[in-house]
JSON list of C-alpha atoms in Angstrom, two decimals:
[
{"chain": "A", "resi": 1, "resn": "MET", "atom": "CA", "xyz": [193.02, 107.73, -166.82]},
{"chain": "A", "resi": 2, "resn": "ARG", "atom": "CA", "xyz": [193.43, 108.55, -163.42]},
{"chain": "A", "resi": 3, "resn": "ARG", "atom": "CA", "xyz": [193.97, 105.63, -160.64]},
{"chain": "A", "resi": 4, "resn": "ILE", "atom": "CA", "xyz": [191.22, 104.58, -158.06]},
{"chain": "A", "resi": 5, "resn": "ARG", "atom": "CA", "xyz": [192.70, 106.06, -154.68]},
{"chain": "A", "resi": 6, "resn": "PHE", "atom": "CA", "xyz": [191.38, 103.85, -151.54]},
{"chain": "A", "resi": 7, "resn": "SER", "atom": "CA", "xyz": [192.91, 106.13, -149.00]},
{"chain": "A", "resi": 8, "resn": "ARG", "atom": "CA", "xyz": [194.24, 109.59, -148.45]},
{"chain": "A", "resi": 9, "resn": "THR", "atom": "CA", "xyz": [197.22, 107.89, -146.26]},
{"chain": "A", "resi": 10, "resn": "PRO", "atom": "CA", "xyz": [199.77, 106.92, -148.90]},
{"chain": "A", "resi": 11, "resn": "ALA", "atom": "CA", "xyz": [200.75, 103.96, -146.66]},
{"chain": "A", "resi": 12, "resn": "PHE", "atom": "CA", "xyz": [197.03, 102.60, -146.57]},
{"chain": "A", "resi": 13, "resn": "ASP", "atom": "CA", "xyz": [196.34, 103.06, -150.50]},
{"chain": "A", "resi": 14, "resn": "PHE", "atom": "CA", "xyz": [199.56, 100.94, -151.37]},
{"chain": "A", "resi": 15, "resn": "GLU", "atom": "CA", "xyz": [198.70, 98.28, -149.07]},
{"chain": "A", "resi": 16, "resn": "ALA", "atom": "CA", "xyz": [195.04, 98.09, -150.11]},
{"chain": "A", "resi": 17, "resn": "LEU", "atom": "CA", "xyz": [196.27, 97.94, -153.95]},
{"chain": "A", "resi": 18, "resn": "ARG", "atom": "CA", "xyz": [198.60, 95.42, -153.01]},
{"chain": "A", "resi": 19, "resn": "GLY", "atom": "CA", "xyz": [195.36, 93.59, -151.53]},
{"chain": "A", "resi": 20, "resn": "LEU", "atom": "CA", "xyz": [193.71, 93.72, -155.16]},
{"chain": "A", "resi": 21, "resn": "TRP", "atom": "CA", "xyz": [197.09, 92.39, -156.83]},
{"chain": "A", "resi": 22, "resn": "ALA", "atom": "CA", "xyz": [196.20, 88.92, -155.34]},
{"chain": "A", "resi": 23, "resn": "ALA", "atom": "CA", "xyz": [193.08, 88.90, -157.22]},
{"chain": "A", "resi": 24, "resn": "ALA", "atom": "CA", "xyz": [194.20, 87.30, -159.99]},
{"chain": "A", "resi": 25, "resn": "TYR", "atom": "CA", "xyz": [195.12, 84.35, -158.17]},
{"chain": "A", "resi": 26, "resn": "ASP", "atom": "CA", "xyz": [191.68, 84.52, -155.55]},
{"chain": "A", "resi": 27, "resn": "GLY", "atom": "CA", "xyz": [193.66, 86.12, -152.80]},
{"chain": "A", "resi": 28, "resn": "GLY", "atom": "CA", "xyz": [191.12, 89.09, -153.12]},
{"chain": "A", "resi": 29, "resn": "GLU", "atom": "CA", "xyz": [188.36, 90.72, -154.42]},
{"chain": "A", "resi": 30, "resn": "PHE", "atom": "CA", "xyz": [187.43, 94.29, -155.57]},
{"chain": "A", "resi": 31, "resn": "GLY", "atom": "CA", "xyz": [183.98, 94.47, -153.94]},
{"chain": "A", "resi": 32, "resn": "GLU", "atom": "CA", "xyz": [185.34, 93.29, -150.30]},
{"chain": "A", "resi": 33, "resn": "VAL", "atom": "CA", "xyz": [188.71, 95.49, -150.62]},
{"chain": "A", "resi": 34, "resn": "ALA", "atom": "CA", "xyz": [186.73, 98.42, -151.65]},
{"chain": "A", "resi": 35, "resn": "ALA", "atom": "CA", "xyz": [184.33, 97.59, -148.27]},
{"chain": "A", "resi": 36, "resn": "VAL", "atom": "CA", "xyz": [187.05, 97.39, -146.06]},
{"chain": "A", "resi": 37, "resn": "MET", "atom": "CA", "xyz": [188.70, 100.76, -147.52]},
{"chain": "A", "resi": 38, "resn": "ALA", "atom": "CA", "xyz": [185.28, 102.48, -146.95]},
{"chain": "A", "resi": 39, "resn": "ARG", "atom": "CA", "xyz": [185.27, 102.00, -143.39]},
{"chain": "A", "resi": 40, "resn": "VAL", "atom": "CA", "xyz": [189.30, 102.47, -142.77]},
{"chain": "A", "resi": 41, "resn": "ARG", "atom": "CA", "xyz": [189.98, 105.85, -141.06]},
{"chain": "A", "resi": 42, "resn": "ARG", "atom": "CA", "xyz": [192.49, 108.09, -142.82]},
{"chain": "A", "resi": 43, "resn": "GLY", "atom": "CA", "xyz": [196.15, 107.73, -140.95]},
{"chain": "A", "resi": 44, "resn": "ASP", "atom": "CA", "xyz": [194.22, 105.08, -137.95]},
{"chain": "A", "resi": 45, "resn": "PHE", "atom": "CA", "xyz": [195.81, 101.98, -137.83]},
{"chain": "A", "resi": 46, "resn": "GLU", "atom": "CA", "xyz": [193.70, 100.41, -135.51]},
{"chain": "A", "resi": 47, "resn": "SER", "atom": "CA", "xyz": [190.71, 100.87, -137.77]},
{"chain": "A", "resi": 48, "resn": "TRP", "atom": "CA", "xyz": [192.85, 99.23, -140.52]},
{"chain": "A", "resi": 49, "resn": "TYR", "atom": "CA", "xyz": [193.51, 96.03, -138.41]},
{"chain": "A", "resi": 50, "resn": "ARG", "atom": "CA", "xyz": [189.76, 95.95, -137.39]},
{"chain": "A", "resi": 51, "resn": "GLU", "atom": "CA", "xyz": [188.22, 96.29, -140.60]},
{"chain": "A", "resi": 52, "resn": "TRP", "atom": "CA", "xyz": [190.53, 93.86, -142.45]},
{"chain": "A", "resi": 53, "resn": "SER", "atom": "CA", "xyz": [190.32, 91.58, -139.47]},
{"chain": "A", "resi": 54, "resn": "ALA", "atom": "CA", "xyz": [186.34, 91.35, -139.63]},
{"chain": "A", "resi": 55, "resn": "MET", "atom": "CA", "xyz": [186.32, 91.37, -143.42]},
{"chain": "A", "resi": 56, "resn": "ALA", "atom": "CA", "xyz": [188.77, 88.05, -142.94]},
{"chain": "A", "resi": 57, "resn": "ASP", "atom": "CA", "xyz": [186.55, 86.80, -140.25]},
{"chain": "A", "resi": 58, "resn": "ARG", "atom": "CA", "xyz": [183.16, 87.36, -142.59]},
{"chain": "A", "resi": 59, "resn": "VAL", "atom": "CA", "xyz": [184.67, 85.64, -145.55]},
{"chain": "A", "resi": 60, "resn": "ALA", "atom": "CA", "xyz": [186.34, 82.47, -143.92]},
{"chain": "A", "resi": 61, "resn": "ALA", "atom": "CA", "xyz": [182.80, 81.88, -142.07]},
{"chain": "A", "resi": 62, "resn": "ARG", "atom": "CA", "xyz": [180.85, 82.48, -145.29]},
{"chain": "A", "resi": 63, "resn": "GLY", "atom": "CA", "xyz": [183.47, 80.26, -147.22]},
{"chain": "A", "resi": 64, "resn": "ARG", "atom": "CA", "xyz": [183.24, 77.37, -144.39]},
{"chain": "A", "resi": 65, "resn": "THR", "atom": "CA", "xyz": [179.59, 77.06, -145.42]},
{"chain": "A", "resi": 66, "resn": "TYR", "atom": "CA", "xyz": [180.19, 76.46, -149.00]},
{"chain": "A", "resi": 67, "resn": "GLY", "atom": "CA", "xyz": [179.93, 72.59, -150.01]},
{"chain": "A", "resi": 68, "resn": "GLU", "atom": "CA", "xyz": [181.39, 73.40, -153.43]},
{"chain": "A", "resi": 69, "resn": "PRO", "atom": "CA", "xyz": [185.06, 73.16, -153.34]},
{"chain": "A", "resi": 70, "resn": "VAL", "atom": "CA", "xyz": [186.76, 76.01, -155.54]},
{"chain": "A", "resi": 71, "resn": "SER", "atom": "CA", "xyz": [184.11, 78.50, -153.72]},
{"chain": "A", "resi": 72, "resn": "ARG", "atom": "CA", "xyz": [184.76, 77.29, -150.27]},
{"chain": "A", "resi": 73, "resn": "GLY", "atom": "CA", "xyz": [188.83, 77.07, -151.08]},
{"chain": "A", "resi": 74, "resn": "THR", "atom": "CA", "xyz": [189.15, 80.66, -152.86]},
{"chain": "A", "resi": 75, "resn": "ALA", "atom": "CA", "xyz": [186.83, 82.53, -150.34]},
{"chain": "A", "resi": 76, "resn": "LEU", "atom": "CA", "xyz": [189.36, 80.51, -147.11]},
{"chain": "A", "resi": 77, "resn": "LEU", "atom": "CA", "xyz": [192.37, 81.85, -149.44]},
{"chain": "A", "resi": 78, "resn": "ARG", "atom": "CA", "xyz": [190.78, 85.45, -150.03]},
{"chain": "A", "resi": 79, "resn": "ALA", "atom": "CA", "xyz": [190.58, 85.39, -145.82]},
{"chain": "A", "resi": 80, "resn": "ALA", "atom": "CA", "xyz": [193.72, 84.07, -145.16]},
{"chain": "A", "resi": 81, "resn": "ASN", "atom": "CA", "xyz": [195.12, 87.42, -147.65]},
{"chain": "A", "resi": 82, "resn": "TYR", "atom": "CA", "xyz": [192.87, 89.60, -145.63]},
{"chain": "A", "resi": 83, "resn": "LEU", "atom": "CA", "xyz": [194.70, 88.96, -142.38]},
{"chain": "A", "resi": 84, "resn": "ARG", "atom": "CA", "xyz": [197.92, 89.39, -143.89]},
{"chain": "A", "resi": 85, "resn": "GLN", "atom": "CA", "xyz": [196.27, 92.60, -144.64]},
{"chain": "A", "resi": 86, "resn": "ALA", "atom": "CA", "xyz": [195.37, 92.84, -140.85]},
{"chain": "A", "resi": 87, "resn": "GLU", "atom": "CA", "xyz": [198.48, 92.37, -139.26]},
{"chain": "A", "resi": 88, "resn": "PHE", "atom": "CA", "xyz": [200.57, 94.20, -141.55]},
{"chain": "A", "resi": 89, "resn": "PHE", "atom": "CA", "xyz": [200.72, 97.29, -139.66]},
{"chain": "A", "resi": 90, "resn": "LEU", "atom": "CA", "xyz": [200.77, 96.08, -136.35]},
{"chain": "A", "resi": 91, "resn": "ASP", "atom": "CA", "xyz": [204.10, 96.33, -134.11]},
{"chain": "A", "resi": 92, "resn": "ALA", "atom": "CA", "xyz": [206.05, 93.02, -133.75]},
{"chain": "A", "resi": 93, "resn": "ALA", "atom": "CA", "xyz": [205.57, 93.11, -130.01]},
{"chain": "A", "resi": 94, "resn": "ASP", "atom": "CA", "xyz": [201.58, 93.16, -130.57]},
{"chain": "A", "resi": 95, "resn": "PRO", "atom": "CA", "xyz": [199.99, 89.58, -129.98]},
{"chain": "A", "resi": 96, "resn": "ARG", "atom": "CA", "xyz": [197.11, 90.16, -132.62]},
{"chain": "A", "resi": 97, "resn": "ARG", "atom": "CA", "xyz": [199.75, 89.99, -135.43]},
{"chain": "A", "resi": 98, "resn": "ALA", "atom": "CA", "xyz": [201.44, 86.57, -134.36]},
{"chain": "A", "resi": 99, "resn": "ALA", "atom": "CA", "xyz": [197.83, 85.64, -134.01]},
{"chain": "A", "resi": 100, "resn": "ALA", "atom": "CA", "xyz": [196.87, 86.89, -137.11]},
{"chain": "A", "resi": 101, "resn": "ALA", "atom": "CA", "xyz": [199.74, 85.40, -138.97]},
{"chain": "A", "resi": 102, "resn": "THR", "atom": "CA", "xyz": [198.99, 81.73, -137.50]},
{"chain": "A", "resi": 103, "resn": "ALA", "atom": "CA", "xyz": [195.00, 82.13, -138.42]},
{"chain": "A", "resi": 104, "resn": "GLY", "atom": "CA", "xyz": [196.32, 83.36, -141.52]},
{"chain": "A", "resi": 105, "resn": "ALA", "atom": "CA", "xyz": [198.68, 80.32, -142.26]},
{"chain": "A", "resi": 106, "resn": "ASP", "atom": "CA", "xyz": [195.75, 78.26, -141.08]},
{"chain": "A", "resi": 107, "resn": "LEU", "atom": "CA", "xyz": [193.29, 79.58, -143.29]},
{"chain": "A", "resi": 108, "resn": "PHE", "atom": "CA", "xyz": [195.86, 79.20, -146.12]},
{"chain": "A", "resi": 109, "resn": "ASP", "atom": "CA", "xyz": [195.57, 75.54, -145.67]},
{"chain": "A", "resi": 110, "resn": "ALA", "atom": "CA", "xyz": [192.46, 75.02, -145.26]},
{"chain": "A", "resi": 111, "resn": "GLY", "atom": "CA", "xyz": [191.96, 76.74, -148.76]},
{"chain": "A", "resi": 112, "resn": "MET", "atom": "CA", "xyz": [194.56, 74.61, -150.36]},
{"chain": "A", "resi": 113, "resn": "ASP", "atom": "CA", "xyz": [192.73, 71.59, -148.98]},
{"chain": "A", "resi": 114, "resn": "ALA", "atom": "CA", "xyz": [189.45, 72.02, -150.26]},
{"chain": "A", "resi": 115, "resn": "LEU", "atom": "CA", "xyz": [190.89, 72.97, -153.49]},
{"chain": "A", "resi": 116, "resn": "GLY", "atom": "CA", "xyz": [192.50, 69.65, -153.57]},
{"chain": "A", "resi": 117, "resn": "MET", "atom": "CA", "xyz": [196.32, 71.34, -153.74]},
{"chain": "A", "resi": 118, "resn": "ASP", "atom": "CA", "xyz": [199.18, 68.72, -153.11]},
{"chain": "A", "resi": 119, "resn": "VAL", "atom": "CA", "xyz": [201.09, 71.13, -150.89]},
{"chain": "A", "resi": 120, "resn": "THR", "atom": "CA", "xyz": [204.60, 69.49, -149.52]},
{"chain": "A", "resi": 121, "resn": "ARG", "atom": "CA", "xyz": [206.36, 71.88, -146.70]},
{"chain": "A", "resi": 122, "resn": "ALA", "atom": "CA", "xyz": [210.17, 71.83, -146.47]},
{"chain": "A", "resi": 123, "resn": "ARG", "atom": "CA", "xyz": [212.59, 74.23, -144.30]},
{"chain": "A", "resi": 124, "resn": "ILE", "atom": "CA", "xyz": [215.39, 75.74, -146.13]},
{"chain": "A", "resi": 125, "resn": "PRO", "atom": "CA", "xyz": [218.29, 76.73, -143.80]},
{"chain": "A", "resi": 126, "resn": "TYR", "atom": "CA", "xyz": [219.53, 80.34, -144.41]},
{"chain": "A", "resi": 127, "resn": "ASP", "atom": "CA", "xyz": [221.62, 82.16, -142.46]},
{"chain": "A", "resi": 128, "resn": "GLY", "atom": "CA", "xyz": [221.39, 80.67, -139.32]},
{"chain": "A", "resi": 129, "resn": "ALA", "atom": "CA", "xyz": [217.64, 80.71, -139.65]},
{"chain": "A", "resi": 130, "resn": "ASP", "atom": "CA", "xyz": [215.12, 78.20, -141.64]},
{"chain": "A", "resi": 131, "resn": "LEU", "atom": "CA", "xyz": [212.69, 79.56, -144.30]},
{"chain": "A", "resi": 132, "resn": "GLU", "atom": "CA", "xyz": [209.49, 77.66, -144.90]},
{"chain": "A", "resi": 133, "resn": "ALA", "atom": "CA", "xyz": [208.93, 76.70, -148.54]},
{"chain": "A", "resi": 134, "resn": "LEU", "atom": "CA", "xyz": [205.99, 75.35, -149.89]},
{"chain": "A", "resi": 135, "resn": "PHE", "atom": "CA", "xyz": [205.77, 73.14, -153.11]},
{"chain": "A", "resi": 136, "resn": "MET", "atom": "CA", "xyz": [202.36, 72.92, -154.60]},
{"chain": "A", "resi": 137, "resn": "ARG", "atom": "CA", "xyz": [201.37, 70.59, -157.23]},
{"chain": "A", "resi": 138, "resn": "PRO", "atom": "CA", "xyz": [198.15, 71.30, -158.50]},
{"chain": "A", "resi": 139, "resn": "ALA", "atom": "CA", "xyz": [195.07, 68.71, -158.66]},
{"chain": "A", "resi": 140, "resn": "ALA", "atom": "CA", "xyz": [194.40, 67.66, -162.59]},
{"chain": "A", "resi": 141, "resn": "ARG", "atom": "CA", "xyz": [191.62, 70.01, -162.58]},
{"chain": "A", "resi": 142, "resn": "THR", "atom": "CA", "xyz": [192.44, 73.07, -160.45]},
{"chain": "A", "resi": 143, "resn": "PRO", "atom": "CA", "xyz": [194.82, 75.93, -161.86]},
{"chain": "A", "resi": 144, "resn": "ALA", "atom": "CA", "xyz": [198.12, 76.14, -160.53]},
{"chain": "A", "resi": 145, "resn": "ARG", "atom": "CA", "xyz": [199.05, 78.83, -157.91]},
{"chain": "A", "resi": 146, "resn": "CYS", "atom": "CA", "xyz": [202.32, 79.21, -156.05]},
{"chain": "A", "resi": 147, "resn": "TRP", "atom": "CA", "xyz": [201.81, 81.67, -153.07]},
{"chain": "A", "resi": 148, "resn": "SER", "atom": "CA", "xyz": [204.35, 82.96, -150.34]},
{"chain": "A", "resi": 149, "resn": "CYS", "atom": "CA", "xyz": [202.01, 84.62, -147.93]},
{"chain": "A", "resi": 150, "resn": "ARG", "atom": "CA", "xyz": [204.43, 86.11, -145.44]},
{"chain": "A", "resi": 151, "resn": "GLY", "atom": "CA", "xyz": [204.71, 89.93, -145.00]},
{"chain": "A", "resi": 152, "resn": "PHE", "atom": "CA", "xyz": [206.15, 91.55, -148.30]},
{"chain": "A", "resi": 153, "resn": "ARG", "atom": "CA", "xyz": [206.54, 88.08, -149.76]},
{"chain": "A", "resi": 154, "resn": "LEU", "atom": "CA", "xyz": [202.90, 87.74, -151.10]},
{"chain": "A", "resi": 155, "resn": "HIS", "atom": "CA", "xyz": [204.23, 86.31, -154.43]},
{"chain": "A", "resi": 156, "resn": "PRO", "atom": "CA", "xyz": [201.35, 84.69, -156.77]}
]
């Protein structure tokens, strides 16, 4: 069986698959990922940022209109993940990177809130810095989710 390739650019192909790995945890949908990758040009990092950002904006806008909390929450979680995808290849000095990370974190928080998740934030001192930690206690009717959504550290 041959696997699906989303791009002839190996890094883009891998990162597109990484976007799908979160699908089981409401972090992506195959059709949305495929639609983005159909528009990303081979080796063009600007098109990568533009298309993932655009999908994040569309999914977030659609999610905010949903009255039903699970649909709203899962859409916002997908949008957060798509912003993480968007900023992945940006240079650390590019101001869009910090803006996307902040917007993605805000979408993640809004998604968790819509799903009724009890999220407790903490700072853990480590090697002269603080690492952010999240403890999430699921609502009685919501399946448990545990994510860390920064850079390489997306672990559902």
